[in-house]
Coordinates of C-alpha atoms and ligand atoms in Angstrom, one line a residue:
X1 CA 135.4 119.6 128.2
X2 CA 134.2 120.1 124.6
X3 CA 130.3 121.0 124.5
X4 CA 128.3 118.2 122.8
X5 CA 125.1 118.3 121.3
X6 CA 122.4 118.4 123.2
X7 CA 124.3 120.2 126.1
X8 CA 123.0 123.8 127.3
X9 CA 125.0 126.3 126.4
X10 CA 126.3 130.1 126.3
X11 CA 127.8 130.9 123.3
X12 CA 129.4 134.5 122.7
X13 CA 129.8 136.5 119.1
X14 CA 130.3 139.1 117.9
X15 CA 126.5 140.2 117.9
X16 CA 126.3 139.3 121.9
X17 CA 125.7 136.3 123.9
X18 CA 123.4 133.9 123.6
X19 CA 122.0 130.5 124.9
X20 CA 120.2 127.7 124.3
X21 CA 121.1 123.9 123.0
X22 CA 123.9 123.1 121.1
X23 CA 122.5 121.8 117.8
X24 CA 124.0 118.6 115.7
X25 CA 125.4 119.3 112.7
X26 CA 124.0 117.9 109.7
X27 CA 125.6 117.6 106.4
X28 CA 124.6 121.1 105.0
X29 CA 126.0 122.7 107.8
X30 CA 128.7 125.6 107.2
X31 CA 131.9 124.4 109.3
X32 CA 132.4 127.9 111.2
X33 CA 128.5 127.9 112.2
X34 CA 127.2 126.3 115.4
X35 CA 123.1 125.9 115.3
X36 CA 121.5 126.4 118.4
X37 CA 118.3 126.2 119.4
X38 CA 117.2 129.1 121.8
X39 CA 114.7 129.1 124.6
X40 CA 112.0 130.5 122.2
X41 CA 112.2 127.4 120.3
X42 CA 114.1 128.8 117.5
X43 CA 117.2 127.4 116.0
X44 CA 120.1 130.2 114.8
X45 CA 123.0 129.4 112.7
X46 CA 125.9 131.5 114.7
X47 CA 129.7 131.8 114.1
X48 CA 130.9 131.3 117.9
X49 CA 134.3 133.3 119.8
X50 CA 133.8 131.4 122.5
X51 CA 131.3 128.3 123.6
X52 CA 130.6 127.6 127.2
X53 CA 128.7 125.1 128.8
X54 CA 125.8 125.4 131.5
X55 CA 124.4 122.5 131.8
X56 CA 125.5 118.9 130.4
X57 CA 122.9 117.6 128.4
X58 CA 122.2 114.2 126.9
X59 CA 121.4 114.3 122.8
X60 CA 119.7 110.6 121.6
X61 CA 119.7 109.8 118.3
X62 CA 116.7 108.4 117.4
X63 CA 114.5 106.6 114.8
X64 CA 111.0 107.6 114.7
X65 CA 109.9 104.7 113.0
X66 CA 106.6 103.4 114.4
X67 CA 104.8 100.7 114.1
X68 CA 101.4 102.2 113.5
X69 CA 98.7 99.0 113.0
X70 CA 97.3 99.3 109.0
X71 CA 93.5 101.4 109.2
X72 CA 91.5 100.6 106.3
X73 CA 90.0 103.9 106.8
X74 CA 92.7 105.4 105.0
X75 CA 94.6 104.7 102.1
X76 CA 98.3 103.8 101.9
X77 CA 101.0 106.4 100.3
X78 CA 104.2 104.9 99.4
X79 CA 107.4 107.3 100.1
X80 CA 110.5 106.7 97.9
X81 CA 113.6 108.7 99.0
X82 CA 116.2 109.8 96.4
X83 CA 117.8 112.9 98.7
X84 CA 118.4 116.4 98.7
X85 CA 117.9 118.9 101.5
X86 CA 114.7 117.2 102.5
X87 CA 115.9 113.9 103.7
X88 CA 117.1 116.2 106.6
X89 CA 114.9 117.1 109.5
X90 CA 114.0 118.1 112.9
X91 CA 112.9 116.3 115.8
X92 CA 109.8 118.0 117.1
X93 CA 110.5 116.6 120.4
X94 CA 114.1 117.3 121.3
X95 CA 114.9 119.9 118.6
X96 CA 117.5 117.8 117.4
X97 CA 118.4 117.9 113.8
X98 CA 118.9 115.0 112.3
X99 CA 120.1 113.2 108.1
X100 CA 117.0 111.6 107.6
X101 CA 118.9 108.3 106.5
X102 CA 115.6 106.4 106.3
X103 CA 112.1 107.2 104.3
X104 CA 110.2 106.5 107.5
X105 CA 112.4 108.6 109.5
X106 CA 111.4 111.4 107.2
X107 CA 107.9 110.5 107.3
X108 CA 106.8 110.0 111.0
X109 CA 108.8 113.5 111.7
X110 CA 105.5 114.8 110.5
X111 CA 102.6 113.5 113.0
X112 CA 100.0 114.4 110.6
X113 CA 101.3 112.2 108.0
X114 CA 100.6 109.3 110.1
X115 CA 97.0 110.5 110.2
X116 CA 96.5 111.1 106.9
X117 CA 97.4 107.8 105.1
X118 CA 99.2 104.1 106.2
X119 CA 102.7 104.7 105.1
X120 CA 105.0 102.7 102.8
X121 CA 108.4 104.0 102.9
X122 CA 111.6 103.2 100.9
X123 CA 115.1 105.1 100.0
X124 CA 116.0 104.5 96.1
X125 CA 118.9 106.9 96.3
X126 CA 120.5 109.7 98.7
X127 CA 122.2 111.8 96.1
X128 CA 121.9 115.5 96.0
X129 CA 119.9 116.2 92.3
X130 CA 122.4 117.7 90.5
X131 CA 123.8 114.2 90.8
X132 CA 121.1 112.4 88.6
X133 CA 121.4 110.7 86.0
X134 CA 118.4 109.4 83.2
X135 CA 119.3 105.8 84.3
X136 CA 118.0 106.4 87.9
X137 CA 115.3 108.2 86.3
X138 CA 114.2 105.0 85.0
X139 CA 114.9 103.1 88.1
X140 CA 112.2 105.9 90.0
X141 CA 110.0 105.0 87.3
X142 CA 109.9 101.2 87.6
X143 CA 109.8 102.0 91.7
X144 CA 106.6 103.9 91.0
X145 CA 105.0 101.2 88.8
X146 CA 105.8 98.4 91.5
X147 CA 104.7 100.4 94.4
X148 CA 101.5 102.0 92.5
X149 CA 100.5 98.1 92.6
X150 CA 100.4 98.6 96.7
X151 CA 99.8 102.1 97.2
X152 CA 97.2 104.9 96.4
X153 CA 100.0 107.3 95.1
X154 CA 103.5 107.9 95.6
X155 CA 105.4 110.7 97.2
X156 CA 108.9 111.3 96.0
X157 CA 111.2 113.5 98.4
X158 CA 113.3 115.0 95.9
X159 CA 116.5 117.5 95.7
X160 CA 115.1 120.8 94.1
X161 CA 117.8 121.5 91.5
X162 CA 116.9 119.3 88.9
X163 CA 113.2 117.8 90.6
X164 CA 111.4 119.4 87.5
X165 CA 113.6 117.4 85.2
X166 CA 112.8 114.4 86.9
X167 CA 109.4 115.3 87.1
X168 CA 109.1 115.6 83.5
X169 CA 111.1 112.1 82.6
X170 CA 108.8 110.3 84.7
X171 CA 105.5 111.9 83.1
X172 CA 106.6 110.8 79.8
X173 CA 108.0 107.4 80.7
X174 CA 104.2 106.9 83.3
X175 CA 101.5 107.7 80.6
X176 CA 98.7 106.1 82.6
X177 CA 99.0 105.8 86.5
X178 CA 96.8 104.3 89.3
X179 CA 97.2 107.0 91.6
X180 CA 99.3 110.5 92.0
X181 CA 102.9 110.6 91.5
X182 CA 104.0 113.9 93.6
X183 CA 107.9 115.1 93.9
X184 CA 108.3 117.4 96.8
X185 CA 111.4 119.2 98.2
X186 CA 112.5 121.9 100.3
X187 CA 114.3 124.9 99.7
X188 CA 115.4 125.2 103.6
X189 CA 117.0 122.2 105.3
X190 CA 114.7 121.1 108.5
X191 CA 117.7 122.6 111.1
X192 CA 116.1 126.1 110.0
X193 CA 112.9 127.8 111.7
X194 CA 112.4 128.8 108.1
X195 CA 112.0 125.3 106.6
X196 CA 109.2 124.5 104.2
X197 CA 110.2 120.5 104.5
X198 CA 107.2 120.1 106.5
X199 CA 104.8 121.8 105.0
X200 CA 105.5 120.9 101.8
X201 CA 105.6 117.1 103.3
X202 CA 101.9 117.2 104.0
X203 CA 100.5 118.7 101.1
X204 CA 102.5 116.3 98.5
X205 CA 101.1 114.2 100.5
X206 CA 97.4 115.4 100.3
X207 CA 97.5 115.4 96.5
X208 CA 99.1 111.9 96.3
X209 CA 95.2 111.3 98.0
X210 CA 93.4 112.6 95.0
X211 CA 92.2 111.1 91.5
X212 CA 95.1 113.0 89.7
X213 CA 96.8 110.2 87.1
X214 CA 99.8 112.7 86.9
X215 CA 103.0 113.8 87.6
X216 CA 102.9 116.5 90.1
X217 CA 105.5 119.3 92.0
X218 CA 104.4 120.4 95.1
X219 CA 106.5 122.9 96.7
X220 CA 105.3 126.6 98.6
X221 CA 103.3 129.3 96.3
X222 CA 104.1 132.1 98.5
X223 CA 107.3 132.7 100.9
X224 CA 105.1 132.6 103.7
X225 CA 103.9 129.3 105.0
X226 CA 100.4 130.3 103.5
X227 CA 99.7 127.3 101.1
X228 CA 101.2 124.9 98.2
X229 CA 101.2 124.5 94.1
X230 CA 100.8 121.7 92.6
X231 CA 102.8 122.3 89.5
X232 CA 102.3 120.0 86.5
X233 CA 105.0 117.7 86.0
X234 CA 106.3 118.8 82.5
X235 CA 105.3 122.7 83.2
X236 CA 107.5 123.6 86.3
X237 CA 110.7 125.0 86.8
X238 CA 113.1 126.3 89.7
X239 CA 112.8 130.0 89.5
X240 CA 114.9 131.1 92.3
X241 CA 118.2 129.8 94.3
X242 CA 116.9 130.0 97.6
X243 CA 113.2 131.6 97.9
X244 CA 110.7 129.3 99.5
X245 CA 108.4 130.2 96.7
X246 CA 110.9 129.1 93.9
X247 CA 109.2 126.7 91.7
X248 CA 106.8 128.4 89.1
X249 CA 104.4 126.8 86.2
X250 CA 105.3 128.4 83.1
X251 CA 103.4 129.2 80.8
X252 CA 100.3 127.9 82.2
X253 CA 99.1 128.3 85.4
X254 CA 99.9 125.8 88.4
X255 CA 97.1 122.6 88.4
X256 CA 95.9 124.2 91.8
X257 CA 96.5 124.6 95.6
X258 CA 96.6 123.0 98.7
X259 CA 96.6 124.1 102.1
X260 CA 93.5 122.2 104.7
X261 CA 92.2 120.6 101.1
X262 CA 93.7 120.8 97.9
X263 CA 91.9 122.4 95.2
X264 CA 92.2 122.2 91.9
X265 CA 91.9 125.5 89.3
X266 CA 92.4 123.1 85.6
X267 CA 91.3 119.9 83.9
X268 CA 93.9 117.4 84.5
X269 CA 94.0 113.7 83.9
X270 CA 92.3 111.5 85.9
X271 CA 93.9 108.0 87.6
X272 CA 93.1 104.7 85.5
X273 CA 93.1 100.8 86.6
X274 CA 96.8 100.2 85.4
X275 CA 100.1 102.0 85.6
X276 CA 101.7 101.5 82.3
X277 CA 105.5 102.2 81.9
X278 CA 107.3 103.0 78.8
X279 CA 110.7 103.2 80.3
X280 CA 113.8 103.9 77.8
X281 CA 115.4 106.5 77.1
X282 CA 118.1 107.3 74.3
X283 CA 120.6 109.2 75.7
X284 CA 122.3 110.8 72.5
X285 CA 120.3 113.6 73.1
X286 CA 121.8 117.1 73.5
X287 CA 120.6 120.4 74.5
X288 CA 122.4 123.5 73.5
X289 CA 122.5 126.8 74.6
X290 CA 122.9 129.5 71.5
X291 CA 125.2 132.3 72.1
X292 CA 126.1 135.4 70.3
X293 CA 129.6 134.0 69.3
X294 CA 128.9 130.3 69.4
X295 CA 131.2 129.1 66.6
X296 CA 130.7 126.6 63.7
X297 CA 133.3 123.8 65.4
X298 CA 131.7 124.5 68.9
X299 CA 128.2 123.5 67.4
X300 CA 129.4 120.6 65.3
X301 CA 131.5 118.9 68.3
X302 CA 127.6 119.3 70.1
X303 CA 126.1 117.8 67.4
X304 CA 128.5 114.9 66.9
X305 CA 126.9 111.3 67.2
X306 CA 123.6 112.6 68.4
X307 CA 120.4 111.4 67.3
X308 CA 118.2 114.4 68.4
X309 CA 119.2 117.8 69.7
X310 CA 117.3 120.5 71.7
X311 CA 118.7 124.3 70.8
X312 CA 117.6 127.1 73.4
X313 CA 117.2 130.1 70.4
X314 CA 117.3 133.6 70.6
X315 CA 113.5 135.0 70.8
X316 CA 111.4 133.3 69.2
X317 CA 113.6 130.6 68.5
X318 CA 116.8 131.7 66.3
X319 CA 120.3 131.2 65.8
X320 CA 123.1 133.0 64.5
X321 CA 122.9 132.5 60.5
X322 CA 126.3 131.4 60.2
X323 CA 125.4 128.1 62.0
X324 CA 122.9 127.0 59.1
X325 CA 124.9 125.1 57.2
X326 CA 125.8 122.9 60.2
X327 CA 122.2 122.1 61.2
X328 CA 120.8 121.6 57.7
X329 CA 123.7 118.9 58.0
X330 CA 122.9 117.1 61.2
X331 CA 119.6 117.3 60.1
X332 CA 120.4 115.5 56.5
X333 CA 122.4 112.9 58.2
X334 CA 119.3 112.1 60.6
X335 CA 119.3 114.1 64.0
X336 CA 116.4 115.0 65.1
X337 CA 116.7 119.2 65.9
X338 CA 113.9 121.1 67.7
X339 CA 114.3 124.5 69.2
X340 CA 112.8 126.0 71.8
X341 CA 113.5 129.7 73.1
X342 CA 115.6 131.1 75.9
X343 CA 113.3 134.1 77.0
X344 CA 111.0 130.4 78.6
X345 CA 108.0 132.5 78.5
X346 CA 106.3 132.5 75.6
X347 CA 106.4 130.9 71.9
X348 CA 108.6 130.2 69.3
X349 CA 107.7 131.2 66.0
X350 CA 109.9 131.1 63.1
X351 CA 107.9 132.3 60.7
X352 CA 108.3 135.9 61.3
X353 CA 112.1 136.7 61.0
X354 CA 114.1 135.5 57.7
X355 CA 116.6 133.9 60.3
X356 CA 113.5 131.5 61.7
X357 CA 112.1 130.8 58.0
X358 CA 115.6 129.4 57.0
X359 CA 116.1 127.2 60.7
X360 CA 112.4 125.7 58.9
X361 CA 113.8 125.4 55.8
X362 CA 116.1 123.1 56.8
X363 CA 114.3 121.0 58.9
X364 CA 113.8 122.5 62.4
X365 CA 111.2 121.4 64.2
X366 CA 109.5 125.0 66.6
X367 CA 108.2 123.1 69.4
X368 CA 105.7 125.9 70.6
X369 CA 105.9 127.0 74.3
X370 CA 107.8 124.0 75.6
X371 CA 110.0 124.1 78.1
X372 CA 113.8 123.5 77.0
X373 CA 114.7 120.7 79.5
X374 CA 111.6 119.6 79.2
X375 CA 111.9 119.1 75.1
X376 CA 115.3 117.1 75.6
X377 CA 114.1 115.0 77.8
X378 CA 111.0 114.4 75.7
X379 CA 113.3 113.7 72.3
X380 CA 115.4 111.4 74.4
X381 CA 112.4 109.4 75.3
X382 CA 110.6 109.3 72.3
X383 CA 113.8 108.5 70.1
X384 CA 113.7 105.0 73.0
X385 CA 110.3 104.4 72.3
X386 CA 109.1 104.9 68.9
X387 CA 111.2 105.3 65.4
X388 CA 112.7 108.3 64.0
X389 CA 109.8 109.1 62.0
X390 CA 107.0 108.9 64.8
X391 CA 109.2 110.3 67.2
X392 CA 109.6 113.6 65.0
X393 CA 105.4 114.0 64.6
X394 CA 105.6 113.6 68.0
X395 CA 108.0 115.6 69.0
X396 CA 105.7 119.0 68.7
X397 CA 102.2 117.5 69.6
X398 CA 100.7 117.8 73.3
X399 CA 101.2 114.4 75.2
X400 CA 101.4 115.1 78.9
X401 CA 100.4 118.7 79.1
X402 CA 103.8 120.1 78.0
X403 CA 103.1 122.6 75.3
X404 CA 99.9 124.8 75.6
X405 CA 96.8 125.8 72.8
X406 CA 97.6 128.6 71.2
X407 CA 94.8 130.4 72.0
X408 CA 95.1 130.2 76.0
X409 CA 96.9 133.5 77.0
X410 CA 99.0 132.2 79.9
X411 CA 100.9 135.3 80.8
Ligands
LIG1 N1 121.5 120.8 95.4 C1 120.9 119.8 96.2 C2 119.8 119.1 95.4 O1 119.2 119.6 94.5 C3 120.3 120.4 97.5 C4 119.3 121.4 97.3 C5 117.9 121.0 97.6 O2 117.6 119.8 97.8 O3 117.1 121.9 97.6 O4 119.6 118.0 95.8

């Protein structure tokens, strides 16, 4: 008989023997690996010789979905699902691990959610990040603006790979908003004792409670389940494959904390009466990555039919001078060109170096301490919105937070 989940079992390794339940697999689960959860409560990921089972055991599958009556006590959060290793999780009760295929499956796995607000919950997508796209960045944003006309604030459960450059699309595309906007992920899927799903799950959720009329990350400061940042939406980046504490502010520091309360350390903007949407995007937008030994044709084929391009410099912002003459002519024949730097921290300049004075000269625009993906995604949305002109003053001012004074020292 072939051991199920949910049945009792001994399983032998390598490393010894152990028991406990046999775990279902989820779809992050490495093929050779059983999970099982032990008598202490914790699950282990193990690569089984042999599998024997104790006792037969009976796994249910169930939807947690409740129907909780509306209190007017507290206000209502609406959850949109688009994926990643969050829509998995664990059932508190049997320890069963579980695809979240619903929003409100994801939701009422935390009790505490239920307490803290009447809950709205929908799935947009189910697509692991690195699978989206700037049109379903619009669809989230036209989600938001409907629900924001129902809810207090929205909480988006999000992939982590590209959650920042989400966050950032929809800050520029939501310039005023009713209530909090809050993308949350997690680094571990819910099947591990290490998970930060659930944690991170309440505090996204405590923020989407507050006055903030932004775009927020929330994801763990610290690799220990101490508390949360709440990362400005165009300021945040994944800084780490795997570490629970991998999304970092740069360049500024995060908007503030929460672990019982959420606290806030800077001035942010606070929620209006409407949520207005400016919601196109030009895609002929490219960002390019300089290289010692990028070549002329390599350069010109990235340049090709765009209408605005984002160059990650050396230093302070530079290039190799042999790509000049290329740029100057993009730039003549009307693409938009900023550059930001590689090193992320820090500023561009271009006035110091002869190379940066001659990326000016023809027609460069230094965009400060922005962060790269965060520039491209700004030049595609401003070449949808505005015309060339007004799009290129824009391009370097402080909308949503994005580029900091130059006199704050930030690191
Ligand atoms: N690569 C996937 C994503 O970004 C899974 C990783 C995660 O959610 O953290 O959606």
């Amino acid at each position: 008989m072939h051991p199920e989940p949910g049945d009792y079992v001994e399983v032998r390794t390598k490393k010894g023997v152990f028991k406990g339940i046999l775990m279902p697999r989820n779809r992050f689960s490495d093929e050779n690996v059983v999970i099982l959860k032990l008598d202490n409560g914790y699950n282990i990921g193990i690569v089984p010789e042999e599998i024997k089972i104790i006792k037969k055991g009976h796994f249910e599958k169930k939807s947690h979905k409740r129907d909780i009556p509306r209190r007017d006590y507290v206000p209502t959060i609406s959850f949109i699902g688009t994926g990643g290793t969050i829509a998995s999780y664990v059932d508190y009760r049997t320890g069963a691990v579980n695809p979240a295929l619903t929003a409100e499956d994801l939701v009422f796995s935390v009790p505490e959610i239920v307490e803290e607000c009447n809950v709205r919950a929908s799935i947009l997508f189910n697509i692991l990040s690195e699978d989206m796209r700037p049109e379903y960045w619009i669809k989230i944003a036209r989600k938001v603006k409907k629900e924001l006309s129902h809810a207090a604030g929205v909480v988006i459960p999000h992939g982590t790979d590209t959650m920042s450059y989400t966050a950032a699309a929809l800050s520029f595309m939501l310039p005023e908003l009713s209530g909090p906007v809050v993308l949350v992920g997690a680094q571990r899927s819910s099947d591990r004792p290490s998970s930060d799903a659930y944690m991170n799950l309440l505090s996204a959720v405590k923020v989407a409670k507050t006055d903030l009329g932004e775009v927020a990350v929330v994801m763990h400061a610290t690799t220990s389940d101490d508390y949360c940042h709440i990362h400005r939406g165009t300021r945040v980046r994944k800084m780490h494959t795997s570490r629970r504490d991998a999304f970092k502010s740069i360049n500024t520091q995060p908007l503030g904390k929460v672990n019982k309360e959420v606290v806030f350390f800077q001035d942010y903007r606070k929620t209006g009466d409407e949520t207005v949407l400016m919601d196109r995007m030009d895609e002929k937008v490219s960002l390019i990555y300089y290289y010692p030994g990028m070549d002329e044709s390599t350069l010109e084929s990235l340049l090709m039919d765009m209408h605005g391009a984002i160059i990650m410099g050396t230093g302070l912002g530079h290039v190799g001078t042999h790509l000049l003459p290329i740029i100057e002519k993009a730039v003549k024949d009307g693409t938009v060109v900023g550059v930001v730097t590689q090193c992320l921290y820090g500023r561009v300049n271009l006035n110091v170096y002869s190379t940066g004075r001659k990326l000016k000269a023809v027609g460069v625009i230094p965009l400060e301490d922005m962060l790269p993906e965060v520039a491209y995604i700004k030049l595609m949305w401003l070449l949808g919105n505005y015309d060339i002109d007004t799009a290129k003053s824009l391009l370097s001012k402080n909308l949503r937070g994005e580029i900091s004074d130059r006199r704050m020292i930030t690191w």
